PDB file of C-alpha atoms in Angstrom:
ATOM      1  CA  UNK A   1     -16.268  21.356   9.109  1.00 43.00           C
ATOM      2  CA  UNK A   2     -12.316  20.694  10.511  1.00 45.00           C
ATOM      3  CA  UNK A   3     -14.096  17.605  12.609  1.00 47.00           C
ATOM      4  CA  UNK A   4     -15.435  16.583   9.199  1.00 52.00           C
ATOM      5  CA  UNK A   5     -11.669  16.762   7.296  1.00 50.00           C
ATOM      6  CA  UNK A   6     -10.314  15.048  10.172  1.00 57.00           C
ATOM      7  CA  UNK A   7     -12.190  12.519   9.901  1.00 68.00           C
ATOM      8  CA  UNK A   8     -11.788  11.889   6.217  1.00 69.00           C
ATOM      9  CA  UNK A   9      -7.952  11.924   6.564  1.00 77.00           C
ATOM     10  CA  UNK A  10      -7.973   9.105   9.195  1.00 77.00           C
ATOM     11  CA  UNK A  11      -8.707   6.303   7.318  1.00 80.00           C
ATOM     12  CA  UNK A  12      -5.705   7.535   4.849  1.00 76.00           C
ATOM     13  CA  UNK A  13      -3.427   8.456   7.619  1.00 81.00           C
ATOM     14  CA  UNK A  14      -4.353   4.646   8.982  1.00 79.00           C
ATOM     15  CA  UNK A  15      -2.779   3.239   5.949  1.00 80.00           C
ATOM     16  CA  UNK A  16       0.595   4.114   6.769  1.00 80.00           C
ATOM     17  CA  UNK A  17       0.087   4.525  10.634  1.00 83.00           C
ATOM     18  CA  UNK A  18      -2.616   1.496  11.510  1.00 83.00           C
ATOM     19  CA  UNK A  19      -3.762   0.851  15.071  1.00 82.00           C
ATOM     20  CA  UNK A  20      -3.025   0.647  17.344  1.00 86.00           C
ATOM     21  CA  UNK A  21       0.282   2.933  16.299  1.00 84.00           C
ATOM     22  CA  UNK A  22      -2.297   5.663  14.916  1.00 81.00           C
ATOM     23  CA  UNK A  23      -3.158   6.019  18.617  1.00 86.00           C
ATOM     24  CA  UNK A  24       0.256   5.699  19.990  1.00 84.00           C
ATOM     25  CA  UNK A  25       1.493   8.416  17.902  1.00 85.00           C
ATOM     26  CA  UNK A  26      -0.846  10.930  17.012  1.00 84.00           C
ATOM     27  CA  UNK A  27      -3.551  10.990  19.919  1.00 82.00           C
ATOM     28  CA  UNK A  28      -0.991  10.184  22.841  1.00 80.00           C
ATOM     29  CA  UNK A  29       1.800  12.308  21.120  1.00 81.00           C
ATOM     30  CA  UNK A  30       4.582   9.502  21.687  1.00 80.00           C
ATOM     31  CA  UNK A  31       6.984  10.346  18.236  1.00 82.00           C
ATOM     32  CA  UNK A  32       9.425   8.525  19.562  1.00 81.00           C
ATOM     33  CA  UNK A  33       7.982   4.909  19.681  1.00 83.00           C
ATOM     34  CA  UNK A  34      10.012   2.843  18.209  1.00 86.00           C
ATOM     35  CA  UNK A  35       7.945  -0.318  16.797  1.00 88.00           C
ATOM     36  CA  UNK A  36       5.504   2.058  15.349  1.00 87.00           C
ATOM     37  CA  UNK A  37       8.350   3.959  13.717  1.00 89.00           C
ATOM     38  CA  UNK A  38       9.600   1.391  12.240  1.00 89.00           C
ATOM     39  CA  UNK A  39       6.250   0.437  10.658  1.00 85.00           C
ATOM     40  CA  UNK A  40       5.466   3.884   9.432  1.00 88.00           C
ATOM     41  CA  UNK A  41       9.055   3.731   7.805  1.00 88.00           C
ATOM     42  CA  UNK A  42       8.056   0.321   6.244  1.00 87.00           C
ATOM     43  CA  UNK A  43       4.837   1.255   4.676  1.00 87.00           C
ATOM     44  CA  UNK A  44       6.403   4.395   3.608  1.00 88.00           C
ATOM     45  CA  UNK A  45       9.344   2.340   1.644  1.00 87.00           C
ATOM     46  CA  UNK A  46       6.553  -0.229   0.467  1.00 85.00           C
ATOM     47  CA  UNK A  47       4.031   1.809  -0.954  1.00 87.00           C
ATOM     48  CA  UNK A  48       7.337   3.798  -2.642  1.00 86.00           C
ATOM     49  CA  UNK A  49       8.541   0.772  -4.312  1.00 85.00           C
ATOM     50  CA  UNK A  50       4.866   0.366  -5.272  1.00 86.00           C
ATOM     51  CA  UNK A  51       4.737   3.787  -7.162  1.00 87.00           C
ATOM     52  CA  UNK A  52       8.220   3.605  -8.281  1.00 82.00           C
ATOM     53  CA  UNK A  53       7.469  -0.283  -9.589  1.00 83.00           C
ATOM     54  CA  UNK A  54       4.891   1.470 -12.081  1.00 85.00           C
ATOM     55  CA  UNK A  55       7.911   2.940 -14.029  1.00 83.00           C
ATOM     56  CA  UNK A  56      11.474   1.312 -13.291  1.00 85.00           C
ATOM     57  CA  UNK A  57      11.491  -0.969 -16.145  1.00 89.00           C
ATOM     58  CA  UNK A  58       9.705   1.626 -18.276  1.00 90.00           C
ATOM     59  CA  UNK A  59      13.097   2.576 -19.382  1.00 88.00           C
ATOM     60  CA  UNK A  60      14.111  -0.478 -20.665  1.00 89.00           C
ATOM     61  CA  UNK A  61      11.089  -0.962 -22.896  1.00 92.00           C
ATOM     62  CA  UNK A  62      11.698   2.459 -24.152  1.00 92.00           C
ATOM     63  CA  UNK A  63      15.487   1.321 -24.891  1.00 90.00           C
ATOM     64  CA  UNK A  64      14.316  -1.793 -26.595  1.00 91.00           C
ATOM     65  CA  UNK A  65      11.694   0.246 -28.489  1.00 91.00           C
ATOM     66  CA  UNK A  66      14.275   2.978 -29.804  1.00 92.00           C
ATOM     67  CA  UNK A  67      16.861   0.599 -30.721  1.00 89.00           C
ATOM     68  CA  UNK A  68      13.779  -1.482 -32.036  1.00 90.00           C
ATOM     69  CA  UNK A  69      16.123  -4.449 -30.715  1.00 88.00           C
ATOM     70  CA  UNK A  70      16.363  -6.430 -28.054  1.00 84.00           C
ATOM     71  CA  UNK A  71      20.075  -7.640 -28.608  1.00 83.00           C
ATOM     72  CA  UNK A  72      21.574  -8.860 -24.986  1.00 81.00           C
ATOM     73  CA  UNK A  73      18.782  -9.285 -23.015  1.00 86.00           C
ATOM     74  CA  UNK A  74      18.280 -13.003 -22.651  1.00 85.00           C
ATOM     75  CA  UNK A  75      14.472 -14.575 -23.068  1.00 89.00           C
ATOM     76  CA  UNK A  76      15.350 -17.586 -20.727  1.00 88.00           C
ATOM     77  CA  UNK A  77      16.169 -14.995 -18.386  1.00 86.00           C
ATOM     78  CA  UNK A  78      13.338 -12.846 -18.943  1.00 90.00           C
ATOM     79  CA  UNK A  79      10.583 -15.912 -18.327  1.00 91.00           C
ATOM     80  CA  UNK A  80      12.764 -17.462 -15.648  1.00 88.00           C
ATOM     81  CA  UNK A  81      12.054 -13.724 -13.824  1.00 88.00           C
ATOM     82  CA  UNK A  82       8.395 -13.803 -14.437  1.00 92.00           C
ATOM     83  CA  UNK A  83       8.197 -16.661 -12.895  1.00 89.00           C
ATOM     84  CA  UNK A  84       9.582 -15.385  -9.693  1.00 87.00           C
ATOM     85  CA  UNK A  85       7.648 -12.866 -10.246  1.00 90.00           C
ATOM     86  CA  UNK A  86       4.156 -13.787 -10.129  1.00 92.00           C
ATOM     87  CA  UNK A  87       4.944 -16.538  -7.901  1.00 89.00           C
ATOM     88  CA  UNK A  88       5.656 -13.849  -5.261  1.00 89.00           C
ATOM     89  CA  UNK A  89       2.787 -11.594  -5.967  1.00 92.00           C
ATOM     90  CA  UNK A  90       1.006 -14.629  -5.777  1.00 92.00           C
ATOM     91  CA  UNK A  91       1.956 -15.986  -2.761  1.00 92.00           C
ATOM     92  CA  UNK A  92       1.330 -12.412  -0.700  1.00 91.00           C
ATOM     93  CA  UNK A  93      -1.869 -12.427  -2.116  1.00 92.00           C
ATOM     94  CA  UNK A  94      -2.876 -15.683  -1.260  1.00 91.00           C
ATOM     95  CA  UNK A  95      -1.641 -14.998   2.496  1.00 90.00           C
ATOM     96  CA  UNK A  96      -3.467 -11.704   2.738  1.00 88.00           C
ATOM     97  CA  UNK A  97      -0.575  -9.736   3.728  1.00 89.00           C
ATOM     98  CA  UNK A  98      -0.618  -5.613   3.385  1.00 87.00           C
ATOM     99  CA  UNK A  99      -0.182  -5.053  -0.133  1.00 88.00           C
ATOM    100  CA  UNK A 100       2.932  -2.607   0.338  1.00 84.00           C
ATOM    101  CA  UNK A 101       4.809  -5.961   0.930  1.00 86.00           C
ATOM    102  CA  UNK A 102       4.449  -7.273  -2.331  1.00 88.00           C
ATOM    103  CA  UNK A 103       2.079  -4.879  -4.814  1.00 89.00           C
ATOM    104  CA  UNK A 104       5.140  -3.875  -6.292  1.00 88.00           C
ATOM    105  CA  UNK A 105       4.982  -7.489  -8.286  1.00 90.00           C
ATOM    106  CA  UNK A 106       1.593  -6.858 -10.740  1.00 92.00           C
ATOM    107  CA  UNK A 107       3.325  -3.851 -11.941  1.00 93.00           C
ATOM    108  CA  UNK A 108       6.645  -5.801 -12.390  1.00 92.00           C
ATOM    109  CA  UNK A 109       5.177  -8.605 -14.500  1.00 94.00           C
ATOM    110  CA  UNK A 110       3.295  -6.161 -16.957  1.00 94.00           C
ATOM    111  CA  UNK A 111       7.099  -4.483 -18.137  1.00 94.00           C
ATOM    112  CA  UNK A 112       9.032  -7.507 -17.630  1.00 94.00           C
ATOM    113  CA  UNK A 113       6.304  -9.160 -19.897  1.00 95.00           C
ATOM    114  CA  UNK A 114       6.279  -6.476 -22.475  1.00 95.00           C
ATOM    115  CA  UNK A 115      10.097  -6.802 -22.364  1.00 94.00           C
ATOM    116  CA  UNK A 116       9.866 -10.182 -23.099  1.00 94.00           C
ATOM    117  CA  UNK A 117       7.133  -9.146 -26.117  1.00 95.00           C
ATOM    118  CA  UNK A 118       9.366  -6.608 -27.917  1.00 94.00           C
ATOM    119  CA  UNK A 119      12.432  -8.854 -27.657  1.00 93.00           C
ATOM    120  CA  UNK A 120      10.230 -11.268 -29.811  1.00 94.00           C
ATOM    121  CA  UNK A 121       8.560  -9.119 -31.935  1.00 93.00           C
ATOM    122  CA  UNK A 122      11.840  -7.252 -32.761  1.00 92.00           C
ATOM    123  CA  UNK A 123      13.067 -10.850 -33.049  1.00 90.00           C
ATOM    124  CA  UNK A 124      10.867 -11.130 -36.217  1.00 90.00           C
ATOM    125  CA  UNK A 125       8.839 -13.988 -34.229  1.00 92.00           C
ATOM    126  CA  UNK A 126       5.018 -11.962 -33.919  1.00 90.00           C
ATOM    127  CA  UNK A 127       3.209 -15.123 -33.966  1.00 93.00           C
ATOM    128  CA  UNK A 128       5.732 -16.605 -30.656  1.00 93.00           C
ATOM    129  CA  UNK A 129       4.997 -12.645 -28.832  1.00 93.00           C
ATOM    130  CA  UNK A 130       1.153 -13.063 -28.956  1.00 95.00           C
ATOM    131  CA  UNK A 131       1.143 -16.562 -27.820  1.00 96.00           C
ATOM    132  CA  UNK A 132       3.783 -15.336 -24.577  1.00 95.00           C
ATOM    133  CA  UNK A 133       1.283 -12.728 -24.054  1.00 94.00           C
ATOM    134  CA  UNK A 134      -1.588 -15.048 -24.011  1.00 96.00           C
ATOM    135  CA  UNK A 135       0.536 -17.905 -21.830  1.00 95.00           C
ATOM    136  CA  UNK A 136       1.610 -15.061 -18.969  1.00 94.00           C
ATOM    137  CA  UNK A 137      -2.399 -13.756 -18.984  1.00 94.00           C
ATOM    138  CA  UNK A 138      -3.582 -17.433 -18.408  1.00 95.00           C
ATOM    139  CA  UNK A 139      -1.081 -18.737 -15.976  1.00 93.00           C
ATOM    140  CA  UNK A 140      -1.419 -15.311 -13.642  1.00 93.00           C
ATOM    141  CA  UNK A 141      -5.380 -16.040 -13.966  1.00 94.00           C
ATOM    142  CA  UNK A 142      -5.159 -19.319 -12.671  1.00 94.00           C
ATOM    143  CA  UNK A 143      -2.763 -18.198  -9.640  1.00 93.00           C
ATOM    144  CA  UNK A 144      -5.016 -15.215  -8.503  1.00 92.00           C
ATOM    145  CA  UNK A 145      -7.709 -17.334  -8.593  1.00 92.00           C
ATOM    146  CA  UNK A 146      -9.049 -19.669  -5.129  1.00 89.00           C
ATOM    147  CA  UNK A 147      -8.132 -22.474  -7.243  1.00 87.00           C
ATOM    148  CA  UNK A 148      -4.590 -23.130  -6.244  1.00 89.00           C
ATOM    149  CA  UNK A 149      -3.964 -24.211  -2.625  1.00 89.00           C
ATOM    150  CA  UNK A 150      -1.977 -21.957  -0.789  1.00 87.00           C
ATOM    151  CA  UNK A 151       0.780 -24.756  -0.397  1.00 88.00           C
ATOM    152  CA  UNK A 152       1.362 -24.809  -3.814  1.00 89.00           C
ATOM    153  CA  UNK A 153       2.433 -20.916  -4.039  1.00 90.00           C
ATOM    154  CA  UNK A 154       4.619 -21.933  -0.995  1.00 89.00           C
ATOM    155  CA  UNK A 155       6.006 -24.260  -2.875  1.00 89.00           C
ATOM    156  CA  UNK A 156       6.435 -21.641  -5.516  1.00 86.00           C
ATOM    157  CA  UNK A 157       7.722 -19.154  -3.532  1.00 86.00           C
ATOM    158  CA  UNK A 158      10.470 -21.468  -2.015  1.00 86.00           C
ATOM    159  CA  UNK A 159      11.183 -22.161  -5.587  1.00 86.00           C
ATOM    160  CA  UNK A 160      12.103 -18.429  -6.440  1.00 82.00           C
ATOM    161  CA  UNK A 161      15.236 -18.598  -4.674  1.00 86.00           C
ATOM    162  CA  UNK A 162      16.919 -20.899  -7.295  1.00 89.00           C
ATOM    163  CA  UNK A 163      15.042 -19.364 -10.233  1.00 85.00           C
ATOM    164  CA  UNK A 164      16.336 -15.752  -9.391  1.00 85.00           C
ATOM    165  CA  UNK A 165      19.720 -17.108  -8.766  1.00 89.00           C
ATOM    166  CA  UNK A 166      19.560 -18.793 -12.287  1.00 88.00           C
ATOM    167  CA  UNK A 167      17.622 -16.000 -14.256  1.00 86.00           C
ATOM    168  CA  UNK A 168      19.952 -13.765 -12.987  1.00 89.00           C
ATOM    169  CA  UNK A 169      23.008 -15.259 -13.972  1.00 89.00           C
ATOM    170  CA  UNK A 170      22.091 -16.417 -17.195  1.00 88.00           C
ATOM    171  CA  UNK A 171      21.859 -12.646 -17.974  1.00 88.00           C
ATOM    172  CA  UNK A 172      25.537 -12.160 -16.083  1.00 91.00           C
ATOM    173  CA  UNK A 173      27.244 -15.074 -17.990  1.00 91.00           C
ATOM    174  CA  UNK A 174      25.542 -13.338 -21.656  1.00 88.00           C
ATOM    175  CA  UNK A 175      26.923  -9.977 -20.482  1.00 87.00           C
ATOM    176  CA  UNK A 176      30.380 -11.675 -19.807  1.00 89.00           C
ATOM    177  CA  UNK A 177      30.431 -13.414 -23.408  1.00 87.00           C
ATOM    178  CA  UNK A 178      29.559 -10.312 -24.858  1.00 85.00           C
ATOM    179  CA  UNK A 179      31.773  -8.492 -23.335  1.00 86.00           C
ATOM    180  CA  UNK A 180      28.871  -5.849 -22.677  1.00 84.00           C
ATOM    181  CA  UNK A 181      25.668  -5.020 -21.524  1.00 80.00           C
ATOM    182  CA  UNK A 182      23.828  -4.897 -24.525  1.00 78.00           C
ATOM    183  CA  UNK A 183      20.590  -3.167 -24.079  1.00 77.00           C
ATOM    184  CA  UNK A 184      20.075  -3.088 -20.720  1.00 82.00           C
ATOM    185  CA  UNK A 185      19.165  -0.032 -18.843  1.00 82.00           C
ATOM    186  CA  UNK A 186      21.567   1.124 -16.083  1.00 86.00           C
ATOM    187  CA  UNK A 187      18.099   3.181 -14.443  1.00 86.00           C
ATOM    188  CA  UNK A 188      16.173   0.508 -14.373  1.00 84.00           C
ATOM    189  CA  UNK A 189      19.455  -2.259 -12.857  1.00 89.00           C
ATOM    190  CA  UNK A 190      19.819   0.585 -10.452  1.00 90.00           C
ATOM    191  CA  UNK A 191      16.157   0.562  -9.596  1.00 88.00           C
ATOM    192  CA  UNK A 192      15.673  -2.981  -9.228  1.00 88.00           C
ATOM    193  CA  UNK A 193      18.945  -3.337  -6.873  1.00 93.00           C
ATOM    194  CA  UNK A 194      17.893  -0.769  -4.577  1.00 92.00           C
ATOM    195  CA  UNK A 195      14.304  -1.705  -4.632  1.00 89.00           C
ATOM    196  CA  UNK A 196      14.939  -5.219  -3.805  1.00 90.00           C
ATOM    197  CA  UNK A 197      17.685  -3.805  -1.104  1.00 92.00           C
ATOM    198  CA  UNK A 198      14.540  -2.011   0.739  1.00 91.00           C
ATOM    199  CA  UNK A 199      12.257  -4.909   0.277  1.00 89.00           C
ATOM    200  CA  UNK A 200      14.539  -6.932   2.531  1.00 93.00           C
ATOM    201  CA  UNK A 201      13.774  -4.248   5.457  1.00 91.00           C
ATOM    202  CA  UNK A 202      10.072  -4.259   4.747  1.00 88.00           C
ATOM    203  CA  UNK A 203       9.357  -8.097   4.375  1.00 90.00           C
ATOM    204  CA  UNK A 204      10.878  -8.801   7.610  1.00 91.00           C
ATOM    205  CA  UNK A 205       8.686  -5.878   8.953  1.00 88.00           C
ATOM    206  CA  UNK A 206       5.488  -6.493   7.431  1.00 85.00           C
ATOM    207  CA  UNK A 207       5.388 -10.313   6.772  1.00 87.00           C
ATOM    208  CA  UNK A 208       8.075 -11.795   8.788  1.00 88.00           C
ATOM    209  CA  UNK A 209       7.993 -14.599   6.504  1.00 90.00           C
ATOM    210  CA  UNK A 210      11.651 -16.308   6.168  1.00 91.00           C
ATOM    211  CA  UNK A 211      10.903 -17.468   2.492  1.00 88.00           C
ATOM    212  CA  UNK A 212       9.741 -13.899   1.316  1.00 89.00           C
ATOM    213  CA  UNK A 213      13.260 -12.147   3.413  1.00 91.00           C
ATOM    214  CA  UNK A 214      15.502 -14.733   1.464  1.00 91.00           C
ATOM    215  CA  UNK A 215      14.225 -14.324  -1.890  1.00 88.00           C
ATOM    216  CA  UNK A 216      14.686 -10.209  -1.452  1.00 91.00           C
ATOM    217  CA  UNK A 217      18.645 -11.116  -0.076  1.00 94.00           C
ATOM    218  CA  UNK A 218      19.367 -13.309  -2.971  1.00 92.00           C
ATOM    219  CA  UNK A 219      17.265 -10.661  -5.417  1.00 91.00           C
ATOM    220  CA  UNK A 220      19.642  -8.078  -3.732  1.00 94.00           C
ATOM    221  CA  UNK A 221      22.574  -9.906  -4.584  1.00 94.00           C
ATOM    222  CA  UNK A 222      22.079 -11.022  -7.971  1.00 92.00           C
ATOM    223  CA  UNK A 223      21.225  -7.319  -9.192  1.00 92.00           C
ATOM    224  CA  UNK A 224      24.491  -6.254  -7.697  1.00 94.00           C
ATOM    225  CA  UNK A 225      26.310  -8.283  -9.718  1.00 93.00           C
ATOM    226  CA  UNK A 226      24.510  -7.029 -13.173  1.00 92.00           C
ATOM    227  CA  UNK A 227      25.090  -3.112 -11.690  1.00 93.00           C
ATOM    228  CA  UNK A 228      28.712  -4.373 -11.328  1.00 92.00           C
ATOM    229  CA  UNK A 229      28.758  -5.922 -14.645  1.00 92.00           C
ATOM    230  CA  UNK A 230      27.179  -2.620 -15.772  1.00 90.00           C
ATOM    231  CA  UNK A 231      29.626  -0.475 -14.133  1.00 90.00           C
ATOM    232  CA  UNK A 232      32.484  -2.652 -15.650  1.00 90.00           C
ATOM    233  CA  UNK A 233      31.193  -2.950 -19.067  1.00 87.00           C
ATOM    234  CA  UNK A 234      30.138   0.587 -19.508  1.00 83.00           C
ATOM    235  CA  UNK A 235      33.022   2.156 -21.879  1.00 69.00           C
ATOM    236  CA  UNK A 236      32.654  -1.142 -23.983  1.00 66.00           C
ATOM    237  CA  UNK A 237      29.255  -0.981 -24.393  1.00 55.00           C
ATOM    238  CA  UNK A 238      29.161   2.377 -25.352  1.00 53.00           C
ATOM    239  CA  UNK A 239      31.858   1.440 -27.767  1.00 54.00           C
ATOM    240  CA  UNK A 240      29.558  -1.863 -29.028  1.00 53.00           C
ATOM    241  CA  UNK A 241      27.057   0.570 -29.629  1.00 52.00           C
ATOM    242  CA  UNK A 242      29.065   3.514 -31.430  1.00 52.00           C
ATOM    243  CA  UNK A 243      30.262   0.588 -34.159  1.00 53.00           C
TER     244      UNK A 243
END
């Protein structure tokens, strides 16, 4: 019966330990080996960004959906993300690398498209929010599918560095004019920073692919400066708010 558990764990246990460092570790009892640590550290920060993906902009639609506004959060910026985005997902799909390097992304483009949704339906503009909806369905159909060449997504993914940059700091520059943050949720700026912080660590682990590792360093970067800007507006956004 134990023999029987056992072996029902394994295959579990091999998703965050996989051979040969399931061996390594738990039948020759070497703890201490350092490549396989470093995996087991990787999948364990990957498949956390995964779970924690499911919720960290969930508290930006909620702040959109109290406020039943969408007043400083830029739509450029908002599309310009998705599209780094699902290129990303994309592109680790299409190279069949472990999902805990890039699962994180599906999960992503659901909130940052329903952001984009309520921003247009609190906008007054229903009829532009169900054609959005229907645009980001199609377009992530067509890259899932065997259709596109893998060089393409390359292409894309090379791409995302300049469209992060540019997303990013079309947000930054609104924030500066305002003179605030709007509605923009510090939990979920936090949560993206640190998120694309870890990725850095687990892309250069689990993919070793340069184009991946320098679109998490400049995704790093460019949500520092909005938690900056978020840290330096935060009295006057309060204040915004209060009047």
């Amino acid at each position: 019966m134990a023999g029987n558990s056992t072996n029902f764990l394994v295959p579990w246990i091999q998703i965050l330990l996989p051979q040969p460092c399931y061996n390594e570790v738990l039948v020759e009892f070497n703890f201490f080996h350092v490549a396989c640590l470093k995996i087991f550290i990787s999948k364990c920060l990957g498949f956390g960004i995964i779970l924690g993906s499911i919720l960290v902009k969930l508290p930006q639609i909620i702040k959109i959906f109290v406020a039943k506004s969408g007043q400083g959060i830029s739509m450029t910026s908002v599309i310009l993300e998705l599209v780094a985005i699902s290129g990303n997902a994309a592109y680790g799909f299409a190279q069949g690398y472990p999902f805990s390097s890039y699962g994180e992304g599906f999960f992503l483009i659901i909130q940052t498209a329903t952001i984009g949704f309520l921003v247009l339906v609190f906008s007054d503009q229903l009829g532009l929010s169900l054609v959005f909806s229907a645009v980001i369905s199609a377009v992530m159909a067509f890259l899932l599918s065997p259709a596109v060449p893998v060089k393409m997504l390359a292409l894309l993914q090379a791409g995302n560095v300049p469209v992060i940059v540019v997303s990013k700091l079309i947000q930054a520059f609104q924030n500066f004019q305002q003179g605030s943050t709007g509605q923009l949720s510090a939990i979920t700026l936090m949560l993206l920073f640190l998120g694309a912080f870890a990725r850095i660590f687990t892309s250069i682990q689990e993919t070793g692919d340069t184009l991946i590792i320098l679109t998490y360093v400049v995704a790093t970067t460019c949500n520092g400066i909005l938690v900056a800007q978020l840290l330096y507006y935060w009295g006057k956004t309060a204040k915004t708010k209060a009047e």
